Coordinates of C-alpha atoms and ligand atoms in Angstrom, one line a residue:
M178 CA -18.2 8.9 -1.8
N179 CA -19.5 11.4 0.8
V180 CA -19.3 10.1 4.4
E181 CA -20.7 12.1 7.2
L182 CA -21.2 11.6 11.0
F183 CA -24.3 13.1 12.5
K184 CA -24.8 14.0 16.1
Q185 CA -28.4 12.9 16.1
P186 CA -30.4 9.7 16.4
L187 CA -30.5 7.3 13.5
T188 CA -34.3 7.7 13.1
T189 CA -34.1 11.4 12.5
I190 CA -31.6 11.1 9.6
L191 CA -33.1 11.1 6.1
S192 CA -31.8 8.5 3.7
D193 CA -32.9 6.0 1.0
I194 CA -32.0 2.9 3.0
T195 CA -30.8 1.8 6.5
L196 CA -28.1 -0.7 7.2
E197 CA -28.1 -3.1 10.2
F198 CA -25.3 -5.5 11.2
V199 CA -26.8 -8.7 12.4
N200 CA -25.2 -11.8 13.9
R201 CA -26.8 -15.3 14.1
S202 CA -28.6 -14.8 17.4
Q203 CA -29.9 -11.3 16.5
C204 CA -31.1 -12.8 13.2
L205 CA -33.5 -15.2 15.1
T206 CA -35.1 -12.4 17.2
H207 CA -35.1 -9.8 14.4
P208 CA -38.5 -8.0 13.7
H209 CA -38.2 -9.4 10.1
A210 CA -37.0 -12.8 11.1
T211 CA -39.5 -14.6 8.8
L212 CA -38.4 -12.5 5.8
L213 CA -34.8 -13.1 6.6
S214 CA -35.1 -16.8 7.0
G215 CA -37.2 -16.9 3.8
A216 CA -34.2 -15.3 2.0
K217 CA -31.9 -17.9 3.6
F218 CA -30.2 -15.2 5.6
E219 CA -28.7 -16.5 8.8
G220 CA -26.5 -13.6 10.0
K221 CA -23.3 -15.2 8.8
S222 CA -20.2 -13.5 7.5
E223 CA -20.4 -12.4 3.9
Q224 CA -24.2 -12.7 3.8
I225 CA -26.4 -9.8 2.9
C226 CA -30.2 -9.3 2.5
L227 CA -31.9 -6.3 1.0
L228 CA -35.4 -5.8 2.2
H229 CA -36.6 -3.2 -0.3
E230 CA -40.1 -3.0 1.1
H231 CA -38.6 -2.1 4.5
K232 CA -35.8 0.1 3.1
L233 CA -33.5 -2.1 5.0
L234 CA -30.1 -3.7 4.2
V235 CA -29.1 -6.4 6.7
C236 CA -25.5 -7.6 6.8
G237 CA -24.3 -10.7 8.5
L238 CA -21.4 -10.7 11.0
D239 CA -19.7 -13.9 12.4
N240 CA -18.1 -11.9 15.2
E241 CA -17.1 -8.5 16.2
S242 CA -13.7 -7.9 14.5
N243 CA -12.2 -5.2 12.3
E244 CA -12.0 -7.7 9.4
E245 CA -15.7 -8.7 9.8
Y246 CA -16.9 -5.1 9.7
R247 CA -14.6 -4.2 6.8
I248 CA -15.8 -7.1 4.7
A249 CA -19.4 -6.7 5.6
M250 CA -19.3 -3.0 4.7
T251 CA -17.5 -3.7 1.4
L252 CA -20.3 -6.1 0.4
A253 CA -22.9 -3.6 1.4
I254 CA -21.4 -0.8 -0.7
K255 CA -20.9 -3.1 -3.7
T256 CA -24.5 -4.3 -3.4
L257 CA -25.9 -0.7 -3.2
S258 CA -23.7 0.4 -6.1
S259 CA -25.8 -1.7 -8.4
T260 CA -29.1 -0.3 -7.2
N261 CA -30.6 3.2 -7.7
Y262 CA -30.4 4.2 -4.0
A263 CA -28.3 7.3 -3.5
S264 CA -27.9 7.3 0.3
L265 CA -27.5 4.9 3.3
K266 CA -27.6 5.5 7.0
L267 CA -26.4 3.3 9.9
S268 CA -25.4 3.6 13.5
A269 CA -21.7 4.2 13.9
P270 CA -20.2 1.0 15.4
K271 CA -18.1 1.3 18.5
E272 CA -14.3 1.6 18.4
P273 CA -12.3 0.3 16.7
F274 CA -15.0 -1.0 14.3
F275 CA -16.0 2.5 13.3
Q276 CA -12.7 2.9 11.5
A277 CA -13.0 -0.6 9.8
T278 CA -16.5 0.3 8.6
I279 CA -15.4 3.5 7.0
E280 CA -12.5 1.6 5.3
G281 CA -15.2 -0.7 3.9
V282 CA -17.0 2.3 2.4
I283 CA -14.0 4.0 0.9
L284 CA -11.7 1.1 0.0
G285 CA -14.5 -1.4 -0.6
G286 CA -16.4 1.1 -2.8
Y287 CA -13.3 1.9 -5.0
S288 CA -13.5 1.0 -8.6
F289 CA -11.1 2.0 -11.4
Q290 CA -12.9 3.0 -14.6
D291 CA -10.3 5.1 -16.4
Y292 CA -10.0 2.6 -19.3
K293 CA -13.7 1.9 -19.8
S294 CA -15.2 3.8 -22.8
K295 CA -18.5 3.8 -20.8
P296 CA -17.7 4.0 -17.1
N297 CA -20.2 2.6 -14.6
I298 CA -21.9 5.5 -13.0
T299 CA -23.6 4.6 -9.7
A300 CA -26.3 6.6 -8.1
F301 CA -25.0 5.6 -4.7
K302 CA -22.9 8.3 -3.1
N303 CA -23.8 9.2 0.5
V304 CA -23.1 7.3 3.7
Y305 CA -24.5 8.8 7.0
F306 CA -23.4 7.6 10.4
A307 CA -25.5 8.3 13.4
Y308 CA -23.4 8.5 16.5
S309 CA -24.6 7.1 19.8
S310 CA -24.5 9.5 22.7
D311 CA -22.5 6.9 24.7
Y312 CA -19.4 7.9 22.9
D313 CA -17.4 11.1 22.5
F314 CA -18.6 12.8 19.3
D315 CA -15.4 14.8 18.7
H316 CA -13.3 11.7 19.1
F317 CA -15.5 9.9 16.5
Q318 CA -15.3 12.8 14.2
S319 CA -11.5 12.7 14.4
I320 CA -11.5 9.0 13.6
L321 CA -13.7 9.7 10.6
T322 CA -11.3 12.5 9.4
K323 CA -8.2 10.3 9.9
T324 CA -9.7 7.3 8.2
L325 CA -10.9 9.3 5.2
I326 CA -7.4 10.7 4.7
I327 CA -5.7 7.3 4.9
S328 CA -8.3 5.5 2.8
N329 CA -8.3 8.2 0.1
A330 CA -4.5 8.1 0.0
T331 CA -4.7 4.3 -0.4
N332 CA -7.0 4.9 -3.4
F333 CA -4.6 7.5 -4.8
T334 CA -1.9 4.8 -4.7
R335 CA -4.3 2.3 -6.3
N336 CA -5.0 4.8 -9.1
L337 CA -1.3 5.2 -9.9
V338 CA -0.6 1.5 -9.9
N339 CA -3.6 0.8 -12.2
Q340 CA -2.3 3.2 -14.9
T341 CA -0.9 1.4 -17.9
P342 CA 2.9 1.4 -18.5
Y343 CA 2.3 3.7 -21.5
D344 CA 0.5 6.2 -19.3
M345 CA 2.6 6.0 -16.2
T346 CA 6.2 6.3 -17.2
P347 CA 9.0 7.5 -14.9
I348 CA 8.4 11.0 -16.3
T349 CA 4.7 10.8 -15.6
M350 CA 5.4 9.6 -12.1
S351 CA 7.7 12.6 -11.6
I352 CA 4.9 14.9 -12.8
V353 CA 2.4 13.3 -10.4
A354 CA 5.0 13.8 -7.6
Q355 CA 5.4 17.5 -8.5
E356 CA 1.6 18.0 -8.6
L357 CA 1.3 16.3 -5.2
A358 CA 4.1 18.6 -3.9
N359 CA 2.2 21.7 -5.1
T360 CA -1.2 20.7 -3.6
N361 CA 0.2 19.3 -0.3
N362 CA 2.9 21.9 0.3
L363 CA 5.8 19.4 0.0
E364 CA 9.3 19.9 -1.3
C365 CA 10.1 18.0 -4.5
T366 CA 13.4 17.4 -6.2
I367 CA 13.7 15.3 -9.4
L368 CA 16.9 13.9 -10.9
D369 CA 17.0 13.2 -14.6
I370 CA 19.7 11.1 -16.4
N371 CA 22.3 13.8 -16.0
G372 CA 21.5 14.2 -12.3
L373 CA 21.8 10.4 -11.8
K374 CA 25.2 10.4 -13.6
D375 CA 26.4 13.2 -11.3
E376 CA 25.3 11.2 -8.3
K377 CA 27.2 8.1 -9.7
M378 CA 24.0 5.9 -9.7
E379 CA 25.3 3.5 -12.2
A380 CA 23.1 0.6 -11.1
M381 CA 19.8 2.5 -11.5
L382 CA 21.0 4.0 -14.8
A383 CA 21.9 0.5 -16.2
V384 CA 18.4 -0.9 -15.5
G385 CA 16.8 2.0 -17.3
R386 CA 19.2 2.3 -20.2
A387 CA 17.3 0.2 -22.9
S388 CA 14.0 2.1 -22.3
V389 CA 12.7 5.0 -24.4
N390 CA 11.3 6.3 -21.2
P391 CA 14.2 7.7 -19.2
P392 CA 14.5 7.1 -15.4
R393 CA 13.8 9.7 -12.8
L394 CA 14.7 9.8 -9.1
I395 CA 11.9 11.5 -7.1
H396 CA 12.5 13.0 -3.7
L397 CA 9.4 14.4 -1.9
S398 CA 9.7 15.9 1.6
Y399 CA 7.3 16.9 4.3
K400 CA 8.9 19.1 7.0
P401 CA 6.9 20.3 10.0
S402 CA 8.6 23.0 12.0
N403 CA 9.5 21.0 15.2
P404 CA 9.4 17.3 14.2
T405 CA 9.8 14.6 16.9
K406 CA 11.7 12.3 14.4
V407 CA 12.8 12.0 10.8
I408 CA 11.7 9.1 8.6
T409 CA 12.9 8.1 5.2
L410 CA 10.7 6.1 2.9
V411 CA 12.1 4.4 -0.2
G412 CA 9.9 2.9 -3.0
K413 CA 10.7 0.7 -6.0
G414 CA 9.1 2.4 -9.0
L415 CA 9.5 0.0 -11.9
T416 CA 6.9 1.4 -14.3
Y417 CA 7.4 -1.8 -16.2
D418 CA 9.4 -4.9 -15.6
S419 CA 9.8 -7.0 -18.8
G420 CA 12.7 -8.7 -17.1
G421 CA 15.2 -7.1 -19.5
L422 CA 17.5 -9.5 -21.4
S423 CA 16.7 -12.2 -18.8
L424 CA 13.2 -11.7 -20.3
K425 CA 10.2 -12.9 -18.4
A426 CA 7.9 -15.6 -19.8
A427 CA 4.8 -14.2 -21.5
T428 CA 2.4 -15.0 -18.7
S429 CA 4.7 -13.7 -16.0
M430 CA 5.1 -10.4 -17.7
V431 CA 1.3 -9.6 -17.5
T432 CA 0.6 -7.4 -14.5
M433 CA 4.2 -6.1 -14.4
K434 CA 2.9 -2.5 -14.5
M435 CA 2.4 -3.1 -10.8
D436 CA 6.2 -3.2 -10.2
K437 CA 5.9 0.5 -9.4
A438 CA 3.6 -0.2 -6.4
G439 CA 6.3 0.5 -3.8
G440 CA 7.0 3.9 -5.3
C441 CA 3.2 4.6 -5.6
A442 CA 2.8 3.5 -2.0
V443 CA 5.4 5.9 -0.6
M444 CA 3.7 8.7 -2.5
G445 CA 0.4 7.8 -0.9
M446 CA 2.0 7.7 2.5
I447 CA 3.5 11.1 2.3
K448 CA 0.2 12.5 0.9
A449 CA -1.6 11.1 4.0
I450 CA 1.1 12.2 6.4
S451 CA 1.0 15.8 5.2
E452 CA -2.8 15.8 5.3
L453 CA -2.9 14.5 8.8
G454 CA -0.3 17.0 9.8
L455 CA 1.8 14.5 11.7
N456 CA 4.7 16.0 13.6
I457 CA 7.3 13.8 11.8
E458 CA 9.6 14.9 9.1
V459 CA 9.2 12.5 6.2
H460 CA 11.2 12.0 3.0
A461 CA 10.0 9.8 0.2
F462 CA 12.5 8.6 -2.4
I463 CA 11.3 6.8 -5.5
G464 CA 13.4 5.1 -8.1
A465 CA 11.2 5.4 -11.3
V466 CA 12.6 3.2 -14.0
E467 CA 11.5 1.0 -16.9
N468 CA 13.3 -2.4 -17.3
M469 CA 13.3 -3.1 -21.1
I470 CA 15.2 -4.9 -23.8
G471 CA 17.3 -3.2 -26.6
G472 CA 20.7 -3.0 -28.2
D473 CA 22.0 -1.0 -25.3
A474 CA 20.3 -3.1 -22.5
Y475 CA 22.4 -4.0 -19.5
K476 CA 23.4 -7.6 -19.5
P477 CA 24.0 -10.7 -17.4
D478 CA 27.8 -10.6 -17.0
D479 CA 27.9 -6.8 -16.5
V480 CA 29.5 -5.4 -13.4
L481 CA 28.0 -2.2 -12.0
T482 CA 29.3 0.2 -9.4
A483 CA 26.6 1.4 -7.1
K484 CA 26.4 4.8 -5.5
N485 CA 28.1 3.6 -2.3
G486 CA 31.1 2.3 -4.3
K487 CA 30.2 -1.4 -4.0
T488 CA 30.5 -3.5 -7.2
I489 CA 27.6 -5.8 -8.3
E490 CA 27.9 -8.8 -10.6
V491 CA 24.7 -9.0 -12.7
R492 CA 23.7 -12.5 -13.4
N493 CA 20.0 -11.9 -14.0
T494 CA 18.6 -8.6 -15.4
D495 CA 15.2 -9.5 -13.9
A496 CA 16.5 -9.0 -10.4
E497 CA 16.5 -5.2 -11.3
G498 CA 14.5 -3.8 -8.4
R499 CA 17.4 -4.5 -5.9
L500 CA 19.8 -2.7 -8.3
V501 CA 17.6 0.4 -8.4
L502 CA 17.0 0.3 -4.6
A503 CA 20.8 -0.1 -4.0
D504 CA 21.4 3.3 -5.5
V505 CA 18.2 5.0 -4.2
L506 CA 19.0 3.7 -0.6
G507 CA 22.5 5.0 -1.0
Y508 CA 21.3 8.4 -2.2
A509 CA 18.6 8.6 0.5
Q510 CA 21.1 7.9 3.3
E511 CA 23.5 10.5 2.0
K512 CA 20.8 13.2 1.7
V513 CA 18.9 12.6 5.0
N514 CA 20.1 11.6 8.4
A515 CA 17.0 9.7 9.4
D516 CA 15.8 7.9 12.6
Y517 CA 14.3 5.2 10.5
I518 CA 14.6 4.1 6.9
F519 CA 11.8 1.9 5.4
D520 CA 11.7 0.6 1.9
F521 CA 8.7 -0.8 0.0
A522 CA 9.1 -3.0 -3.1
T523 CA 7.4 -5.6 -5.2
L524 CA 10.8 -7.3 -5.0
T525 CA 10.5 -11.1 -5.3
G526 CA 8.1 -13.8 -6.6
A527 CA 9.8 -15.8 -3.8
C528 CA 8.0 -13.7 -1.2
M529 CA 4.7 -14.8 -2.6
V530 CA 5.8 -18.4 -2.6
A531 CA 6.8 -18.0 1.1
L532 CA 3.8 -16.1 2.4
G533 CA 1.0 -16.3 -0.2
S534 CA -0.4 -13.3 -2.1
Y535 CA -2.0 -11.5 0.8
T536 CA 1.0 -10.9 3.1
T537 CA 3.9 -8.5 3.2
G538 CA 7.3 -9.9 4.0
V539 CA 9.1 -7.8 6.7
M540 CA 12.9 -8.1 6.9
G541 CA 15.7 -6.3 8.7
H542 CA 18.2 -6.5 11.6
N543 CA 16.1 -4.9 14.4
E544 CA 13.8 -7.4 16.0
N545 CA 11.8 -4.9 18.1
L546 CA 11.3 -2.6 15.1
K547 CA 10.1 -5.5 12.9
N548 CA 7.8 -6.7 15.7
S549 CA 6.3 -3.2 16.0
F550 CA 4.9 -3.7 12.5
L551 CA 3.3 -7.0 13.4
S552 CA 1.3 -5.4 16.2
T553 CA 0.0 -2.6 13.9
S554 CA -1.1 -5.1 11.3
D555 CA -4.5 -6.0 12.8
N556 CA -5.5 -2.3 13.2
S557 CA -4.5 -1.4 9.7
G558 CA -6.1 -4.4 8.0
E559 CA -2.9 -5.5 6.3
Y560 CA -1.2 -8.8 6.9
C561 CA 2.6 -9.0 7.4
A562 CA 5.1 -11.6 8.6
I563 CA 8.8 -11.6 9.4
L564 CA 11.1 -13.5 7.2
P565 CA 14.4 -14.2 9.2
F566 CA 17.9 -13.5 8.0
N567 CA 20.7 -16.0 8.7
R568 CA 24.4 -16.3 8.0
H569 CA 24.1 -19.2 5.5
L570 CA 21.6 -17.3 3.2
K571 CA 23.9 -14.3 3.3
K572 CA 26.7 -16.4 1.7
L573 CA 24.5 -17.3 -1.3
I574 CA 24.9 -13.8 -2.9
K575 CA 28.7 -13.8 -2.7
S576 CA 30.4 -13.1 -6.1
D577 CA 33.8 -14.4 -7.3
L578 CA 34.0 -11.5 -9.6
A579 CA 32.6 -8.4 -7.8
D580 CA 31.6 -7.5 -4.2
V581 CA 28.2 -9.0 -4.4
C582 CA 26.0 -10.8 -6.9
N583 CA 22.5 -9.7 -7.8
V584 CA 21.0 -13.2 -7.5
S585 CA 21.4 -16.1 -5.2
S586 CA 23.3 -19.2 -6.1
K587 CA 20.5 -21.4 -4.7
P588 CA 16.8 -21.3 -5.7
Y589 CA 15.3 -21.2 -2.1
G590 CA 14.8 -18.2 0.2
G591 CA 14.8 -15.7 -2.6
A592 CA 12.9 -13.0 -0.7
I593 CA 15.5 -13.1 2.1
T594 CA 18.5 -13.2 -0.2
A595 CA 17.1 -10.1 -2.0
A596 CA 16.8 -8.3 1.3
L597 CA 20.4 -9.4 2.2
F598 CA 21.5 -7.9 -1.1
L599 CA 19.9 -4.6 -0.1
D600 CA 21.7 -4.9 3.3
H601 CA 25.0 -4.3 1.4
F602 CA 23.7 -0.8 0.6
I603 CA 22.6 0.1 4.2
D604 CA 25.3 2.1 6.0
D605 CA 26.6 0.6 9.3
N606 CA 25.0 3.3 11.4
M607 CA 21.6 2.6 9.8
K608 CA 21.5 -1.2 10.1
E609 CA 19.2 -1.2 13.2
K610 CA 17.1 1.6 11.7
W611 CA 16.2 -0.1 8.5
V612 CA 13.2 -2.3 7.6
H613 CA 12.5 -3.8 4.2
F614 CA 8.9 -4.6 3.1
D615 CA 8.4 -7.0 0.2
I616 CA 4.9 -6.2 -1.1
A617 CA 5.1 -8.4 -4.2
G618 CA 2.1 -10.5 -3.0
P619 CA -0.4 -8.0 -1.7
A620 CA 0.3 -5.0 -4.0
Y621 CA -1.9 -6.2 -6.8
T622 CA -4.8 -8.6 -7.1
E623 CA -6.6 -10.1 -10.1
S624 CA -9.5 -11.3 -8.0
A625 CA -11.4 -9.2 -5.4
Y626 CA -11.0 -10.0 -1.7
D627 CA -11.5 -8.1 1.5
V628 CA -11.7 -4.4 0.6
H629 CA -9.8 -4.9 -2.6
T630 CA -11.2 -4.9 -6.1
Y631 CA -9.2 -6.0 -9.3
G632 CA -5.9 -4.2 -9.6
G633 CA -3.7 -2.2 -7.2
T634 CA -4.5 -2.5 -3.5
G635 CA -2.4 0.3 -2.0
A636 CA -0.5 -2.3 0.1
G637 CA 1.8 -0.6 2.7
V638 CA -0.1 2.7 2.9
R639 CA -2.5 1.8 5.8
M640 CA 0.2 -0.2 7.6
M641 CA 2.8 2.5 7.5
L642 CA 0.3 5.2 8.5
E643 CA -1.0 3.2 11.5
W644 CA 2.6 2.7 12.6
M645 CA 3.4 6.4 12.2
I646 CA 0.3 7.4 14.1
Q647 CA 1.1 5.0 16.9
S648 CA 4.7 6.1 17.1
S649 CA 4.0 9.8 17.1
K650 CA 1.7 9.4 20.2
Ligands
BES106 N1 9.2 -7.5 -10.0 C1 9.7 -8.8 -9.9 C2 9.1 -9.5 -8.6 C3 7.6 -9.8 -8.7 C4 7.2 -11.1 -9.2 C5 6.7 -9.0 -8.2 C6 5.9 -11.4 -9.3 C7 5.4 -9.3 -8.3 C8 4.9 -10.5 -8.8 C9 11.2 -8.8 -9.7 O1 11.9 -7.8 -10.3 C10 11.7 -10.1 -10.2 O2 11.6 -10.3 -11.4 N2 12.3 -10.9 -9.4 C11 12.8 -12.1 -9.8 C12 14.1 -12.3 -9.1 C13 14.9 -13.5 -9.6 C14 15.4 -13.2 -11.0 C15 16.1 -13.7 -8.7 C16 11.8 -13.2 -9.4 O3 11.1 -13.0 -8.4 O4 11.6 -14.2 -10.1
ZN107 ZN1 12.3 -8.2 -12.4
ZN108 ZN1 10.7 -6.0 -10.7

C-alpha cells in the first residue's frame, strides 16, 4: 500500500474516492443525510456507507479515540479492497488519531496470500492524506514515516508467523535473520547444535533433539555509535510445538506454528528500531527450536542442566518454551550487559484463561517498569495487563529431585508460575531490569478483530516500539 501526505487542500488532490469520518450528529446534518438514512447509516462505530454516485465513502465513529479511528479505517480499506477503486483521499485526522488511521491502512489492509494458488489481487493501492494548515506539516510527515516503519515491521512479523512449520524451520528463521541483518546493517551470530553444546545449553538442546529440523540460536544486534542505553530482547521461537512426548490433543496442536511468534516479534522490533535509527543499542536473541516426538525425544522424568548451572526436573515436555528461554536468557545475560531485558513468548494457555485472547500478560519484579508498559498500551493499540507474583505461587515449582520443576504442582496461576520458573534464570543484578511478556493470547487469531485478519497479529511489536520511542525521548 502506498500512503502519502500532501501539503495541499483535499479538494485539489486527485483520487477515485473520498473518505469522511462521520459521527451521529454530523450524520443528521450531512449534505447526503437522506441517502445515508436510506442506507440505515447512523454514524455509529463499525458502520460504513459507500455512495458511488458521489465518489464518497462515509465511515461511522462513536467517539474520537485511537481505537475508533483504527477500526473505522480497517473497515474502509477492507471495503475498498473488494471494489475496483485504486485510490482514496481523506483529510489527515488530528493527533494522535493520524497515527491510528495509518495503522488502520497498513495493518487493517494486510492479507496473507502465500498459500493461495490464485491470490486475491486488489486494484486498491493508494491512500492520500491532505494535511490541514493548522498543524505542523513536518511533524505530520514524521508521524507518517514512523508509523509506516512500525506497521510494516508488524506485517513482517505476521508474515513469518503465518509460514507453515514446513517452510519456517529453525534454519529458515536463521536465514531470515541473516537476510534482515544484511539489509538493515545489523550484526548477526547464529549458533548451531555444536555451538549450543559449547555453550552448555542442555535445556534448549533437549527440547529440539527429536526433530529432524535442528535448533538454532539467533543473535541480532543494532549498535548506534553513542547509545543512551542497551536493551536485550529475547523471543521464544518454537517453529512447531507438538507438545513432545506429553503430546498435545489433536485440536490443541492446530495453530502451534504460532509458537514462534515471540521470536518473530523480536525480529520485527529490531527491524523497526534500526529503520527508525533509535539511539538505543538493541540485541535480539531468538531460541529457534521444534518440539517433536521420536525415539530420542526428551522425556518427563529427565533432569536437564541449564546454561546457568541450575538443574530442571522435566515433568511435562509441553512446557518446553520455558526450557528454551531458560538457556537463551542465560546466554543473553552472559553476552550483553543490558539496562533492560524483555522476553516475549507464547508461553502458556493459562495466560489466555486469565486475560482472554486479546491481552498480553506482563510479569516481573519491577512495579514501575511493568506500569510503564500499561501507559504505552493505549497509544500502541495493544492491550496488556499485569499478572502479580507472590511467594505461595513461587513454591509450586519446587522440585524434590532437582533445583526447579518445569511445571507447577497445582493447576491454577499457570502464566505466573511459568514466569516464576523463568525468574530462576534471571541473574540477581538483572531482576529489576527484567519484564516477561506472555503473548499466547494476542499473537494469533482465527477470527478477524480490530486491525487483525486471520493469522499472526504481530503482538508485541507496536507496544515495544512505542515504549522504546517514549523512553528514548
Ligand atoms: N505453546 C504453548 C502455550 C500456548 C497454548 C500458546 C495455547 C498459545 C496457545 C506452551 O508451550 C504450552 O504448551 N504450555 C502448556 C504448559 C503446561 C504443560 C504447564 C499449556 O499452556 O498448557
Ligand atoms: Zn508446549
Ligand atoms: Zn510452546
